[in-house]
Short mmCIF file of C-alpha atoms in Angstrom, two decimals:
data_model
loop_
_atom_site.label_atom_id
_atom_site.label_comp_id
_atom_site.label_asym_id
_atom_site.label_seq_id
_atom_site.Cartn_x
_atom_site.Cartn_y
_atom_site.Cartn_z
CA MET A 1 -0.09 0.33 0.08
CA ASN A 2 1.27 3.61 -0.54
CA THR A 3 0.91 5.72 1.96
CA GLN A 4 1.81 8.76 1.02
CA VAL A 5 -1.67 9.11 -0.58
CA LEU A 6 -3.10 9.56 2.55
CA GLN A 7 -1.05 13.45 2.77
CA GLU A 8 -1.93 14.07 -0.77
CA MET A 9 -4.74 15.67 -2.59
CA ALA A 10 -6.93 12.97 -2.55
CA LEU A 11 -7.31 13.16 0.84
CA ARG A 12 -8.98 16.68 0.67
CA TYR A 13 -10.98 15.33 -2.35
CA PHE A 14 -12.06 12.69 -0.44
CA LEU A 15 -13.07 14.86 2.42
CA GLU A 16 -14.94 17.12 0.02
CA VAL A 17 -17.36 14.22 -0.92
CA VAL A 18 -17.66 13.37 2.51
CA ARG A 19 -19.48 16.65 3.53
CA THR A 20 -21.43 17.04 0.76
CA GLY A 21 -22.31 13.90 -0.31
CA SER A 22 -21.59 14.04 -3.81
CA VAL A 23 -18.65 14.33 -6.20
CA SER A 24 -20.49 17.02 -7.90
CA ALA A 25 -21.00 18.58 -5.11
CA ALA A 26 -17.47 18.50 -4.44
CA ALA A 27 -16.24 19.43 -7.14
CA ALA A 28 -18.04 22.65 -7.14
CA ARG A 29 -17.47 23.73 -3.70
CA LEU A 30 -13.56 22.88 -4.91
CA GLU A 31 -14.04 24.52 -8.25
CA VAL A 32 -12.67 21.43 -10.41
CA ALA A 33 -14.54 18.67 -12.48
CA PRO A 34 -16.24 16.54 -11.70
CA SER A 35 -14.04 13.77 -13.53
CA ALA A 36 -11.06 15.64 -11.37
CA VAL A 37 -12.75 14.41 -7.74
CA SER A 38 -13.46 10.77 -9.08
CA ARG A 39 -9.91 9.97 -10.59
CA GLN A 40 -8.70 11.39 -6.99
CA ILE A 41 -11.11 9.18 -5.30
CA ALA A 42 -10.57 5.89 -7.29
CA ARG A 43 -6.70 7.09 -7.00
CA LEU A 44 -7.39 6.35 -3.17
CA GLU A 45 -9.72 3.15 -3.09
CA ARG A 46 -6.61 1.69 -6.18
CA GLU A 47 -4.19 2.35 -3.57
CA LEU A 48 -5.85 1.42 -0.27
CA ASP A 49 -7.34 -1.80 -2.13
CA THR A 50 -10.81 -1.20 -1.06
CA LEU A 51 -14.16 0.64 -2.04
CA LEU A 52 -15.17 3.56 0.42
CA PHE A 53 -17.99 4.93 -0.67
CA GLU A 54 -21.65 3.13 -1.31
CA ARG A 55 -22.03 4.66 -5.28
CA ARG A 56 -26.26 5.56 -4.89
CA ALA A 57 -28.64 6.69 -7.58
CA ARG A 58 -28.57 10.16 -5.55
CA GLY A 59 -25.15 10.32 -4.29
CA MET A 60 -22.68 8.98 -2.63
CA ALA A 61 -22.15 7.07 1.37
CA LEU A 62 -19.41 5.93 3.13
CA ASN A 63 -18.94 2.18 3.84
CA ALA A 64 -16.90 0.85 6.62
CA ALA A 65 -13.81 1.65 5.68
CA GLY A 66 -14.77 4.97 4.59
CA GLU A 67 -15.69 6.09 8.22
CA LEU A 68 -12.56 5.10 9.48
CA LEU A 69 -10.85 6.97 6.38
CA ALA A 70 -13.13 9.99 7.28
CA ALA A 71 -12.23 9.87 11.21
CA HIS A 72 -8.24 10.05 10.38
CA ALA A 73 -8.94 12.78 7.65
CA GLY A 74 -10.93 14.60 10.13
CA ARG A 75 -8.02 14.13 12.80
CA MET A 76 -5.82 15.53 10.44
CA GLN A 77 -7.54 18.48 9.10
CA GLN A 78 -7.97 20.05 13.24
CA ASP A 79 -4.28 18.65 13.24
CA THR A 80 -3.14 21.29 10.73
CA ASP A 81 -5.75 24.18 11.85
CA ARG A 82 -4.53 24.07 15.44
CA ILE A 83 -0.80 24.71 14.12
CA VAL A 84 -2.10 27.31 12.12
CA GLU A 85 -4.35 28.84 14.22
CA GLU A 86 -1.30 29.18 17.39
CA ILE A 87 1.48 30.55 14.89
CA GLN A 88 -1.96 33.06 14.37
CA ALA A 89 -2.43 33.37 18.40
CA LEU A 90 1.46 34.49 19.00
CA ARG A 91 0.21 37.42 17.23
CA GLY A 92 -2.94 37.86 19.79
CA LEU A 93 -6.27 36.51 19.61
CA ARG A 94 -6.91 37.92 16.27
CA HIS A 95 -7.96 35.04 13.85
CA GLY A 96 -9.23 31.48 14.07
CA GLN A 97 -12.49 29.39 14.07
CA VAL A 98 -14.45 27.59 16.16
CA ARG A 99 -17.22 24.44 14.91
CA LEU A 100 -19.74 23.53 17.56
CA VAL A 101 -22.15 21.38 17.51
CA THR A 102 -25.09 21.44 19.91
CA THR A 103 -28.98 20.01 20.43
CA GLU A 104 -31.73 22.19 18.88
CA GLY A 105 -32.47 23.84 22.84
CA TYR A 106 -28.95 25.81 22.88
CA ALA A 107 -28.82 26.36 19.21
CA SER A 108 -31.64 29.22 19.04
CA ASP A 109 -31.41 31.22 21.92
CA PHE A 110 -28.22 30.78 24.08
CA LEU A 111 -25.24 29.53 22.33
CA PRO A 112 -26.08 32.83 19.74
CA ALA A 113 -25.90 35.53 22.53
CA VAL A 114 -22.88 34.33 23.59
CA ILE A 115 -21.06 33.94 20.66
CA SER A 116 -22.22 37.46 19.82
CA ALA A 117 -21.21 38.49 23.42
CA PHE A 118 -17.71 36.76 23.26
CA ARG A 119 -16.87 38.25 19.35
CA ARG A 120 -17.32 41.69 21.08
CA GLN A 121 -13.80 41.20 22.50
CA TYR A 122 -12.44 38.25 19.47
CA ALA A 123 -14.21 40.23 16.59
CA GLY A 124 -11.63 38.23 14.15
CA ILE A 125 -12.92 34.47 15.34
CA ARG A 126 -15.51 32.77 12.76
CA PHE A 127 -17.93 29.79 13.89
CA SER A 128 -20.15 27.93 12.77
CA LEU A 129 -22.98 26.28 14.98
CA GLU A 130 -25.11 23.20 13.89
CA ALA A 131 -27.95 21.28 15.58
CA CYS A 132 -28.60 17.91 15.27
CA SER A 133 -29.69 15.08 18.18
CA GLN A 134 -28.04 14.82 21.74
CA GLN A 135 -27.08 11.09 20.53
CA ASP A 136 -25.18 12.47 17.44
CA ILE A 137 -23.07 14.80 19.32
CA PRO A 138 -20.28 12.73 20.60
CA ARG A 139 -19.69 11.31 17.42
CA ARG A 140 -19.34 14.34 15.46
CA VAL A 141 -16.85 15.40 17.73
CA ARG A 142 -14.87 11.67 17.74
CA ASP A 143 -14.92 12.04 13.90
CA GLY A 144 -13.52 15.56 13.78
CA GLU A 145 -16.58 17.34 12.08
CA ALA A 146 -16.94 20.00 15.23
CA ASP A 147 -14.02 21.10 17.75
CA ILE A 148 -16.97 21.29 20.83
CA GLY A 149 -20.10 19.46 21.33
CA ILE A 150 -22.21 21.15 23.88
CA THR A 151 -25.14 19.03 24.61
CA LEU A 152 -26.99 17.39 28.37
CA GLY A 153 -25.29 14.79 29.45
CA LEU A 154 -26.79 11.58 31.11
CA ALA A 155 -23.69 8.59 30.68
CA SER A 156 -19.63 8.89 30.09
CA GLN A 157 -19.19 8.75 26.14
CA ARG A 158 -15.52 6.60 24.72
CA GLY A 159 -12.77 9.03 23.32
CA ILE A 160 -14.82 12.37 25.28
CA ARG A 161 -13.25 14.68 27.38
CA VAL A 162 -15.99 16.81 29.42
CA GLU A 163 -14.22 20.27 29.55
CA LEU A 164 -17.62 21.81 32.10
CA ARG A 165 -19.83 19.77 33.66
CA SER A 166 -22.73 21.75 35.34
CA PRO A 167 -26.50 20.75 36.54
CA ALA A 168 -28.98 21.33 34.38
CA PRO A 169 -32.69 20.54 35.79
CA ILE A 170 -36.20 20.59 33.99
CA ARG A 171 -37.78 23.46 34.92
CA ALA A 172 -41.67 24.01 33.64
CA VAL A 173 -42.16 26.40 31.70
CA LEU A 174 -45.86 28.42 31.65
CA ALA A 175 -46.89 31.96 30.97
CA ARG A 176 -46.73 34.28 33.77
CA ASP A 177 -50.18 34.64 33.80
CA HIS A 178 -51.26 30.72 34.54
CA PRO A 179 -52.80 29.51 37.69
CA LEU A 180 -49.25 27.93 38.54
CA ALA A 181 -47.13 30.91 37.48
CA GLY A 182 -46.31 32.03 41.34
CA ARG A 183 -44.99 28.80 42.83
CA ARG A 184 -41.65 28.72 44.32
CA ALA A 185 -42.00 24.58 43.21
CA LEU A 186 -44.18 22.43 41.77
CA SER A 187 -44.29 18.71 41.27
CA LEU A 188 -45.31 16.74 37.98
CA ALA A 189 -48.61 15.54 39.66
CA GLN A 190 -49.73 19.67 39.73
CA VAL A 191 -48.42 20.46 36.40
CA VAL A 192 -50.20 17.10 34.85
CA ALA A 193 -53.40 18.49 35.17
CA TYR A 194 -52.97 21.34 32.70
CA PRO A 195 -52.36 21.28 28.50
CA LEU A 196 -49.33 19.90 28.00
CA ALA A 197 -46.60 20.39 25.25
CA LEU A 198 -43.60 18.10 25.25
CA PRO A 199 -41.42 17.21 22.32
CA ASN A 200 -41.23 13.98 20.64
CA GLY A 201 -40.82 10.99 22.87
CA ASP A 202 -37.30 10.23 20.66
CA THR A 203 -35.55 13.02 23.23
CA THR A 204 -34.06 13.01 26.78
CA LEU A 205 -36.35 15.61 28.53
CA ARG A 206 -39.17 13.61 27.26
CA GLN A 207 -38.07 9.84 28.19
CA LEU A 208 -37.23 11.12 31.87
CA ILE A 209 -40.39 13.48 31.75
CA ASP A 210 -42.79 9.66 31.13
CA ILE A 211 -40.21 7.68 33.19
CA SER A 212 -41.10 10.04 36.21
CA CYS A 213 -44.96 9.65 35.02
CA SER A 214 -45.30 6.52 35.07
CA ARG A 215 -43.27 5.51 38.05
CA GLN A 216 -46.10 7.94 39.21
CA GLN A 217 -48.61 6.22 38.27
CA LEU A 218 -49.41 9.75 36.93
CA PRO A 219 -51.64 10.81 33.00
CA CYS A 220 -48.69 12.27 30.63
CA GLU A 221 -51.12 12.84 27.34
CA PRO A 222 -49.04 16.28 25.92
CA VAL A 223 -52.17 18.13 23.42
CA PHE A 224 -49.07 19.90 21.84
CA THR A 225 -46.19 18.00 20.51
CA SER A 226 -42.78 19.68 18.37
CA GLN A 227 -38.97 18.51 18.14
CA ARG A 228 -38.60 22.22 17.80
CA LEU A 229 -38.36 24.33 21.41
CA ASP A 230 -39.22 27.75 19.84
CA ALA A 231 -42.23 26.36 19.13
CA LEU A 232 -43.09 25.00 22.92
CA VAL A 233 -42.12 27.46 24.19
CA GLY A 234 -44.45 29.82 21.84
CA PHE A 235 -47.40 27.58 22.80
CA ALA A 236 -46.68 28.26 26.62
CA SER A 237 -46.46 31.98 26.31
CA ALA A 238 -49.16 32.23 24.69
CA GLY A 239 -51.24 30.44 27.42
CA GLY A 240 -51.95 27.24 25.41
CA GLY A 241 -49.84 25.42 28.19
CA VAL A 242 -47.30 24.17 30.24
CA THR A 243 -43.55 23.03 28.75
CA PHE A 244 -40.57 21.83 30.32
CA CYS A 245 -36.59 22.17 29.91
CA GLY A 246 -33.70 24.42 31.17
CA GLU A 247 -33.30 27.19 32.30
CA LEU A 248 -30.38 27.84 30.11
CA ALA A 249 -32.17 27.20 26.80
CA ILE A 250 -34.10 30.11 28.01
CA ARG A 251 -32.26 32.48 29.70
CA ASN A 252 -32.80 35.45 27.52
CA ARG A 253 -36.23 34.96 27.20
CA LEU A 254 -37.10 34.58 30.78
CA ARG A 255 -35.93 37.95 30.40
CA TRP A 256 -38.52 39.57 27.54
CA ASP A 257 -40.71 36.99 26.96
CA ASN A 258 -44.24 36.28 28.88
CA ILE A 259 -43.26 32.99 30.28
CA VAL A 260 -41.55 31.83 33.99
CA ALA A 261 -39.78 28.78 34.38
CA VAL A 262 -39.98 27.18 37.80
CA ALA A 263 -38.60 24.20 39.51
CA LEU A 264 -39.40 20.80 39.75
CA ARG A 265 -39.21 18.85 43.16
CA ASP A 266 -39.52 15.70 40.93
CA ARG A 267 -36.22 13.24 41.02
CA GLU A 268 -36.13 12.45 37.69
CA MET A 269 -36.31 16.34 36.79
CA ASN A 270 -32.59 16.82 38.28
CA GLU A 271 -30.78 14.38 37.16
CA ARG A 272 -29.65 16.31 33.78
CA HIS A 273 -26.38 18.36 33.16
CA PHE A 274 -25.59 20.42 30.66
CA GLU A 275 -21.61 19.33 29.38
CA VAL A 276 -19.13 21.03 26.87
CA GLN A 277 -17.73 18.04 25.36
CA THR A 278 -13.94 18.13 23.22
CA LEU A 279 -12.25 15.01 21.85
CA ALA A 280 -9.89 13.28 24.63
CA GLY A 281 -6.07 13.88 23.85
CA ARG A 282 -6.59 17.04 21.15
CA VAL A 283 -4.96 20.15 22.06
CA LEU A 284 -7.65 22.31 21.67
CA PRO A 285 -6.54 25.43 19.16
CA GLN A 286 -6.25 28.74 21.03
CA ALA A 287 -9.63 30.30 19.56
CA CYS A 288 -11.62 27.15 21.14
CA LYS A 289 -9.70 27.13 24.25
CA ALA A 290 -10.76 31.15 24.61
CA PHE A 291 -14.04 30.68 24.20
CA ILE A 292 -14.53 27.28 26.43
CA GLY A 293 -13.62 29.76 28.61
CA TYR A 294 -15.72 32.47 28.22
CA LEU A 295 -18.51 29.56 27.98
CA LYS A 296 -17.57 28.93 31.66
CA ASN A 297 -18.58 32.35 32.80
CA ALA A 298 -21.78 32.57 30.49
CA VAL A 299 -23.22 29.65 32.48
CA SER A 300 -22.55 30.70 36.00
CA ALA A 301 -23.66 33.99 35.96
#
C-alpha cells in the first residue's frame, strides 16, 4: 500500500465528497471538474485496495472503510488547523475558527447570544454552529466534524473529554399569568392537571418526563408536540399550556418574554447535566480554548 496517498490532494477531495455527499457537489466547492474528483477518489480506493463509498442514485455514502478514513482525515485536518491558529495566536487571539455542534434547544437562543458577546472581544474569530440529536454530538466530536459539543449528558462517552459539567434541572415553563406561575416549586402531579406541550419521544427530556410520570402513575397526554423548543415555548407563552426545558436554554427569553420557569421537585427532573465536550487527547486551538473559558463564565452568570 502506498501510504503517501493519505497526505496528498486525494484526501482533501475525499473529505469534500464526504461533506457534500456527491462528486458533483464536491467539485463545485473545490472549483474543479467532477472528473478530477472522481480520479482522486479512484486513486485512493486503488492504493488502499478497498472501496470507500457506496454509490447510490442520489449521491455517495461512506462504507465501513470510508468511515475509518474519514475519521483519520478529520483528525489530520484538526491538527493542521490547530498549528495554523497557534502560529496566528503568537500575534494575539485575532484569527481562528470554532466549530460547534449542539442540541436544537441551545442553538436557538443561548449559544448565539454567547457567541455574539464573545466576538465583541475577539472580532476575528469565526464560528459555525450546527444542531443535531443529542446522541449524535459525541460522534461528531470524535470524528472531527466539530471542535466542541454542547449537550446534556446522562452517561460518560468513549473518547470524549468533558470540559465543563454543570447541573441542568428541568423546569416547568408557563405563561406569567398561568395559575401555577407564582409557585416557587412544583411537582409533576400538579402540572399534569393542565394542558401539556412536550417534545417527541426520542428526546431525553421527554423520556425523563415519561419515566417520572410512569413511576408515579400520572397521566401524561400532551395536547401539543414538537421537536422545536421555540414552538413549545411559544405555545406556553401564548397561554396554551405548560412545557418543560432547562433554564439555560431559554435564559434570554425569560428576561423579555411572557414566560416563567419554575423548579420541579421530582427526582428525575433534576438528574440532567449541561456538558461541554471535546475530543479526548486533542490539543485544542487557542480560539476554542478561549471560547470554552468564556462559556464557563456565561453558564455560571
